[in-house]
Short mmCIF file of C-alpha atoms in Angstrom, two decimals:
data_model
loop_
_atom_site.label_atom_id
_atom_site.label_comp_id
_atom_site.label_asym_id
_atom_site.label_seq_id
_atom_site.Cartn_x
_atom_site.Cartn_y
_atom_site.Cartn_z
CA UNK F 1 115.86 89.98 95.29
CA UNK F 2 115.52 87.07 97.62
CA UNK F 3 115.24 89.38 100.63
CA UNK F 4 112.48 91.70 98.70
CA UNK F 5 110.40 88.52 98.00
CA UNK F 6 110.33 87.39 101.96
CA UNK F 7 110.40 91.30 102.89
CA UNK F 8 107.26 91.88 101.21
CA UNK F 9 105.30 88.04 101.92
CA UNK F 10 106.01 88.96 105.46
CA UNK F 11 104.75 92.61 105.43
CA UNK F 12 101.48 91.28 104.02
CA UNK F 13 101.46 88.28 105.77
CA UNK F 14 101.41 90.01 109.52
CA UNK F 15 98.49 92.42 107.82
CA UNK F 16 96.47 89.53 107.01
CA UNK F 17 97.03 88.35 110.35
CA UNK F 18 95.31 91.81 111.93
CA UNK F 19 92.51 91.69 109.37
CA UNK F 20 91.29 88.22 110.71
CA UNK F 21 91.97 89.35 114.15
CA UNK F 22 90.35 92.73 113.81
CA UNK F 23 87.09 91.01 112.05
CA UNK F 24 86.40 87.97 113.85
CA UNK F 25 88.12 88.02 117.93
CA UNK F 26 89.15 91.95 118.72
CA UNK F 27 86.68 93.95 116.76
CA UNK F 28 86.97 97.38 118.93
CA UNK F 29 90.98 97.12 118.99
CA UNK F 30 92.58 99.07 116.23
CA UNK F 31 94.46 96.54 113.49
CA UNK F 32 97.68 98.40 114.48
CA UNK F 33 98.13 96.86 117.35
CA UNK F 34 97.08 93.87 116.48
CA UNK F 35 99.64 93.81 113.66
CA UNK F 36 102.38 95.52 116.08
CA UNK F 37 101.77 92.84 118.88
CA UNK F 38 102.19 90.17 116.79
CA UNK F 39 105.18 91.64 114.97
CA UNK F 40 107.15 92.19 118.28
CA UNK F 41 106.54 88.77 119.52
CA UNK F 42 107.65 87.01 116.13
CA UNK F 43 111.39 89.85 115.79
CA UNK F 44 111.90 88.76 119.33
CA UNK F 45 111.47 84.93 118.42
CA UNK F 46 113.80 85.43 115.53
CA UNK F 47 116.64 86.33 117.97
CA UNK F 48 117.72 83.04 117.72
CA UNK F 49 120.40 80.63 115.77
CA UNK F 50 119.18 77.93 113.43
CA UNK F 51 119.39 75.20 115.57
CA UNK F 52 116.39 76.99 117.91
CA UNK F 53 114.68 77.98 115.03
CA UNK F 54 114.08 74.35 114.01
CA UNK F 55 113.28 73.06 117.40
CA UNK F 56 110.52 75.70 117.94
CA UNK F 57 108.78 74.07 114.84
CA UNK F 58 109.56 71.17 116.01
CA UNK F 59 107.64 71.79 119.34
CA UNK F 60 104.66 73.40 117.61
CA UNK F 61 104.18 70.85 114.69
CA UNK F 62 101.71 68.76 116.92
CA UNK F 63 99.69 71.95 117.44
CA UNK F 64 99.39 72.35 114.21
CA UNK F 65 98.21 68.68 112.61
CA UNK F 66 96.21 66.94 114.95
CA UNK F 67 93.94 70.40 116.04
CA UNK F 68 93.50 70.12 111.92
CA UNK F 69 92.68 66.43 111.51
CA UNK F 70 90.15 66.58 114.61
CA UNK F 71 88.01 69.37 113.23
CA UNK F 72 88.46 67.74 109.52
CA UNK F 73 87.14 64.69 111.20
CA UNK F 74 84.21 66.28 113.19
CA UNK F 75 82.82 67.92 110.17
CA UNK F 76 82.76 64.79 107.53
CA UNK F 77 79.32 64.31 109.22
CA UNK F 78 77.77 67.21 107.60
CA UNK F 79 78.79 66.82 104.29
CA UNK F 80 76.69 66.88 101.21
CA UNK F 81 78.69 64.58 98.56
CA UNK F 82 76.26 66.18 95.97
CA UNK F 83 78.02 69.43 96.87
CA UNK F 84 81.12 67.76 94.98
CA UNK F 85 79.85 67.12 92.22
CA UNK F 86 80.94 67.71 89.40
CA UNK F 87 84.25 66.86 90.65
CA UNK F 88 86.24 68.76 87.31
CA UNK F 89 83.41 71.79 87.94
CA UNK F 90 81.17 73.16 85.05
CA UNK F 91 83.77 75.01 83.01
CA UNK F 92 87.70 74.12 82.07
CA UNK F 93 89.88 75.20 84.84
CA UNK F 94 92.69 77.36 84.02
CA UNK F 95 95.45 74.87 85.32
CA UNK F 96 98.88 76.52 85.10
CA UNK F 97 96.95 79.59 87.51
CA UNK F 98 95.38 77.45 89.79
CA UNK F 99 98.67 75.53 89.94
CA UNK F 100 100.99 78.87 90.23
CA UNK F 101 98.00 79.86 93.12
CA UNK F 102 98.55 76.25 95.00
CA UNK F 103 102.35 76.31 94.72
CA UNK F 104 102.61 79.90 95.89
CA UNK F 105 101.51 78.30 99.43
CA UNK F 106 104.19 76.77 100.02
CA UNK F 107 106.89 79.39 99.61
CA UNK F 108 107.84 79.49 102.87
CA UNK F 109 109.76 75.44 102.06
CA UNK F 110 112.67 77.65 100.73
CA UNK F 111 113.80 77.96 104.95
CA UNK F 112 115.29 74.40 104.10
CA UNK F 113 118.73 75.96 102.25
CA UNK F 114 119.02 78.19 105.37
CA UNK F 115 119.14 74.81 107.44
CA UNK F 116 120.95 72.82 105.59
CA UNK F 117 124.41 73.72 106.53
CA UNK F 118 123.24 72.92 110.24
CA UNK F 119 121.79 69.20 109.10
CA UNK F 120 123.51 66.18 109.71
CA UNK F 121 122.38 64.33 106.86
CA UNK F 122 122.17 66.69 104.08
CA UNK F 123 121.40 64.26 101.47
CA UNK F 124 117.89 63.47 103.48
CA UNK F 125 116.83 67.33 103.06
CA UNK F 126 114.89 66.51 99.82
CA UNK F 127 112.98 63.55 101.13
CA UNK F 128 111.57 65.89 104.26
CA UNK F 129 111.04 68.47 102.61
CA UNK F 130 108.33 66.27 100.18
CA UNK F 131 106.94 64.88 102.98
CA UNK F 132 106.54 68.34 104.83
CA UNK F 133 105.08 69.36 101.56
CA UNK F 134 102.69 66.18 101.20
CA UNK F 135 101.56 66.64 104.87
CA UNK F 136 100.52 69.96 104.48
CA UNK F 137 98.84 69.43 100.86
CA UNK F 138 96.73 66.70 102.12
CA UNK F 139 95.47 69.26 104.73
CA UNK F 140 94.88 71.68 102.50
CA UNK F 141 92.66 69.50 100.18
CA UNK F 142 90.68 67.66 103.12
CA UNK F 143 89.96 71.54 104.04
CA UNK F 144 88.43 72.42 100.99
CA UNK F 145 86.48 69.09 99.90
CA UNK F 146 85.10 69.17 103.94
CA UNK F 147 84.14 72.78 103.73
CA UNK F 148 83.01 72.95 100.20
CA UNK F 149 81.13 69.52 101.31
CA UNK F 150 79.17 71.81 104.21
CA UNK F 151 78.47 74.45 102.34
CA UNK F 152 78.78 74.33 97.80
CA UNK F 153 80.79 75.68 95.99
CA UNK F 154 78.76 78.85 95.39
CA UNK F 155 78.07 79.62 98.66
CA UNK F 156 81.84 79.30 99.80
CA UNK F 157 82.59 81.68 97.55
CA UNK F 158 80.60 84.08 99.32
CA UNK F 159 82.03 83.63 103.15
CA UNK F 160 85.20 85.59 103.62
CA UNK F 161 86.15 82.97 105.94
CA UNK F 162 85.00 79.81 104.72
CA UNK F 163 87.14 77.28 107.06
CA UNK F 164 86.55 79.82 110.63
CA UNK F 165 82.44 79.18 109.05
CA UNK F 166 83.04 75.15 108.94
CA UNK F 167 84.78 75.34 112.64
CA UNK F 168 81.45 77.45 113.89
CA UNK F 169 79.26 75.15 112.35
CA UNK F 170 80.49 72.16 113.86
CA UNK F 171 78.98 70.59 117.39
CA UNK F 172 80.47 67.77 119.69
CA UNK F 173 78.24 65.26 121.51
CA UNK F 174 74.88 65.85 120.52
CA UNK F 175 75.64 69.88 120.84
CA UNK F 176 77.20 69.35 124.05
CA UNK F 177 79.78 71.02 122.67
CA UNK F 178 78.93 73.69 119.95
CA UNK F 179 81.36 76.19 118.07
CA UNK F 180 84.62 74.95 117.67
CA UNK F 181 85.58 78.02 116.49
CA UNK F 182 87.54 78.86 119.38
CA UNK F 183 89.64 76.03 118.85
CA UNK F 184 90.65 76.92 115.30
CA UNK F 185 91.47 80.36 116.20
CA UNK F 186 93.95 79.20 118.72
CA UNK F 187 95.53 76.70 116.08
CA UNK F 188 95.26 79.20 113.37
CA UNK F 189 97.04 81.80 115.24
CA UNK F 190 100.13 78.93 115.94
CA UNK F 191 100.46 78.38 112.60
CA UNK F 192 100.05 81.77 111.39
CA UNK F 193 103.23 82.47 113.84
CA UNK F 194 105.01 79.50 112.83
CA UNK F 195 104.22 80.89 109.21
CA UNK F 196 105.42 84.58 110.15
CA UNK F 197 108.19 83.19 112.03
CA UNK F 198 109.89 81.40 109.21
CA UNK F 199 109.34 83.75 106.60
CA UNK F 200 110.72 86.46 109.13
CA UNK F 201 113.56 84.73 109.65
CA UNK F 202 114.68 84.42 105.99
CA UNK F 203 114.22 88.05 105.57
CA UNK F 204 116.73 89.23 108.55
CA UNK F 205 119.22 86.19 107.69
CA UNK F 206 119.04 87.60 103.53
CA UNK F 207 119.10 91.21 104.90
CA UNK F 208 122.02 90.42 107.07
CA UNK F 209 124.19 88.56 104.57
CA UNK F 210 123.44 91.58 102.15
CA UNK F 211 124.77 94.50 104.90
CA UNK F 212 127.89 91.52 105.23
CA UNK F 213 126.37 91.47 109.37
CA UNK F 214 127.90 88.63 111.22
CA UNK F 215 124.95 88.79 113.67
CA UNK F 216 121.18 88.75 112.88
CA UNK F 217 120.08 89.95 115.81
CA UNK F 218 120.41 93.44 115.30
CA UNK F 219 118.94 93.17 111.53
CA UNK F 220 115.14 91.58 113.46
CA UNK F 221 114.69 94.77 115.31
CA UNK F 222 115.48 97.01 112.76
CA UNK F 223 113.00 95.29 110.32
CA UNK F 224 109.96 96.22 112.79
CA UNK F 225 109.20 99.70 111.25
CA UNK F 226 110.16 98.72 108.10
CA UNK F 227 107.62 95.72 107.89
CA UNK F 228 104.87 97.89 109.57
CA UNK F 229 105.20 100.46 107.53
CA UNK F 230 104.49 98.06 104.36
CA UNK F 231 101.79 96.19 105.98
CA UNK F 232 99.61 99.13 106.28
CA UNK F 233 99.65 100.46 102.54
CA UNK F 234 96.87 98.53 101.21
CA UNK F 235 93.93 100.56 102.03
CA UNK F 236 91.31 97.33 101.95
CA UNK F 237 91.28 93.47 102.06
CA UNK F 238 90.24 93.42 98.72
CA UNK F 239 93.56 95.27 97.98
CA UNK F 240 95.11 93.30 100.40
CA UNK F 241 94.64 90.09 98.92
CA UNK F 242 95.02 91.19 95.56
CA UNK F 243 98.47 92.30 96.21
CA UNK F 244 99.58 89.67 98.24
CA UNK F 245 97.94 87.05 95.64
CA UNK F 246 100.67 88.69 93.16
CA UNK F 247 103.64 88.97 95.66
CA UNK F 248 103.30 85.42 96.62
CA UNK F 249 102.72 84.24 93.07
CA UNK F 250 106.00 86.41 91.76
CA UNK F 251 108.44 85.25 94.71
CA UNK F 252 107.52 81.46 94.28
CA UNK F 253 108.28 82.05 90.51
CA UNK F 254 111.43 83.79 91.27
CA UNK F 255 112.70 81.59 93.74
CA UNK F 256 111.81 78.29 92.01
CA UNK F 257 113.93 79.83 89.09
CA UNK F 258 116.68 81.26 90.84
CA UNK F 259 116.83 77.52 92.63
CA UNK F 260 116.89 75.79 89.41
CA UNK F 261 119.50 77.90 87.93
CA UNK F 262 122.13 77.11 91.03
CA UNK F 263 121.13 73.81 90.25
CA UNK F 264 122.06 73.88 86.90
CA UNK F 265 125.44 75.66 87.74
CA UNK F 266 125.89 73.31 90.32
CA UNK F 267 125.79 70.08 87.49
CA UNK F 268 127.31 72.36 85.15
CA UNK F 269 130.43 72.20 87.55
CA UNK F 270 130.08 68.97 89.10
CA UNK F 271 129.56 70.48 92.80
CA UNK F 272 125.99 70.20 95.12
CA UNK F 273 124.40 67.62 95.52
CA UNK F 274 126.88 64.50 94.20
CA UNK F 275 129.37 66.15 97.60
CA UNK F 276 126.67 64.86 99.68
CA UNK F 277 126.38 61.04 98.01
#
């Protein structure tokens, strides 16, 4: 089960990856090979042990957070903080959805258990892990008060792309420098492959444990047609979306439970986490 939950995040994850493509940078270039490229290049990065795995995150991290904070930054100055209020909205929000929808982003934090046997400090895990997960929230949420600051709240629901729209809008210098957009679709594609990469890599480590492989290796290139295959089945974006809205949504519920139940077993018997202490 843990391998069909990463199986199928990935397979939808590298077609979102050649919608965005194939609509906003290489609009005459078919979204199979968009999807393909990108699919090669992340099975060829996951020919690697753990230890690698974590430094090329390591290396890219940078790439990722500052690019972020310097286009959050540049477009404070056209925000409307009208366009904020209310700040609880007009109608009751359906919390435990919108929570299940928030979580669900962060799905790829279960790479930690395949690290921790490599960690030195085990006991540490949890406390990176939050902060990892409190970086990347606070992102998330300066994202969508900037951009729904820009634009409202109705009219961000009607841009497919609100955040690429925020990036385009914004200009350096007294218009010196206009469209930033370039620059977030460099750092979006890093952290879409840091993204792919991790989730990836869970699916040929689960896959491999399952066929009892002692190498990995093998398992990343036989994935490729198996994850192309998958990625191409929705027939729209709408569909696209919708489905991996659900996949997303059912893994992270699956997952959390299957993690809380090893906990459990784990008190139960007096093992985990009091071996580290």
């Amino acid at each position: 089960m843990v391998f069909a939950c990463f199986f199928i995040t990935t397979a939808l994850l590298f077609r979102q990856f050649g919608e965005v493509l194939s609509t906003v940078v290489f609009r005459k270039t078919p979204i199979e090979m968009s999807i393909l490229m990108m699919l090669i290049l992340v099975a060829l990065s996951c020919r690697r042990n753990s230890i690698q795995f974590a430094y090329v995150h390591l290396f890219y991290w940078p790439f990722v957070i500052f690019p972020f904070l310097f286009l959050i930054f540049m477009s404070m100055k056209s925000v409307h903080f009208l366009n904020w209020l209310p700040v609880l909205g007009n109608e009751a929000p359906n919390w435990p959805l919108a929570i299940l929808s928030t979580a669900s982003l962060y799905l790829g934090s279960f790479i930690i258990t395949m690290l921790l046997p490599i960690t030195e400090k085990p006991a540490r895990a949890m406390k990176s892990v939050m902060l990892g997960i409190a970086v990347s929230a606070s992102l998330y949420l300066l994202l969508v008060l900037s951009t729904i600051g820009i634009y409202g709240v109705r009219e961000t629901l009607l841009l497919i792309y609100p955040t690429l729209e925020m990036a385009r809008s914004i200009a350096v210098g007294d218009d010196v420098i206009e469209r930033m957009d370039a620059l977030f679709i460099i750092m979006w594609v890093i952290n879409v492959y840091t993204t792919m990469f991790s989730t990836y890599y869970i699916t040929s480590i689960t896959f491999s444990k399952l066929l009892k492989f002692q190498d990995h290796r093998l398992v990343t290139t036989l994935l490729i047609p198996f994850l192309f295959g998958v990625s191409l089945l929705p027939q729209d974006q709408f569909q696209l979306y919708r489905f991996s809205r659900i996949a997303d949504e059912s893994s992270y519920l699956f997952l959390t439970g299957y993690a809380l139940l090893l906990w459990i077993v784990s008190v139960i018997r007096r093992k985990g986490g009091h071996s580290h202490g």
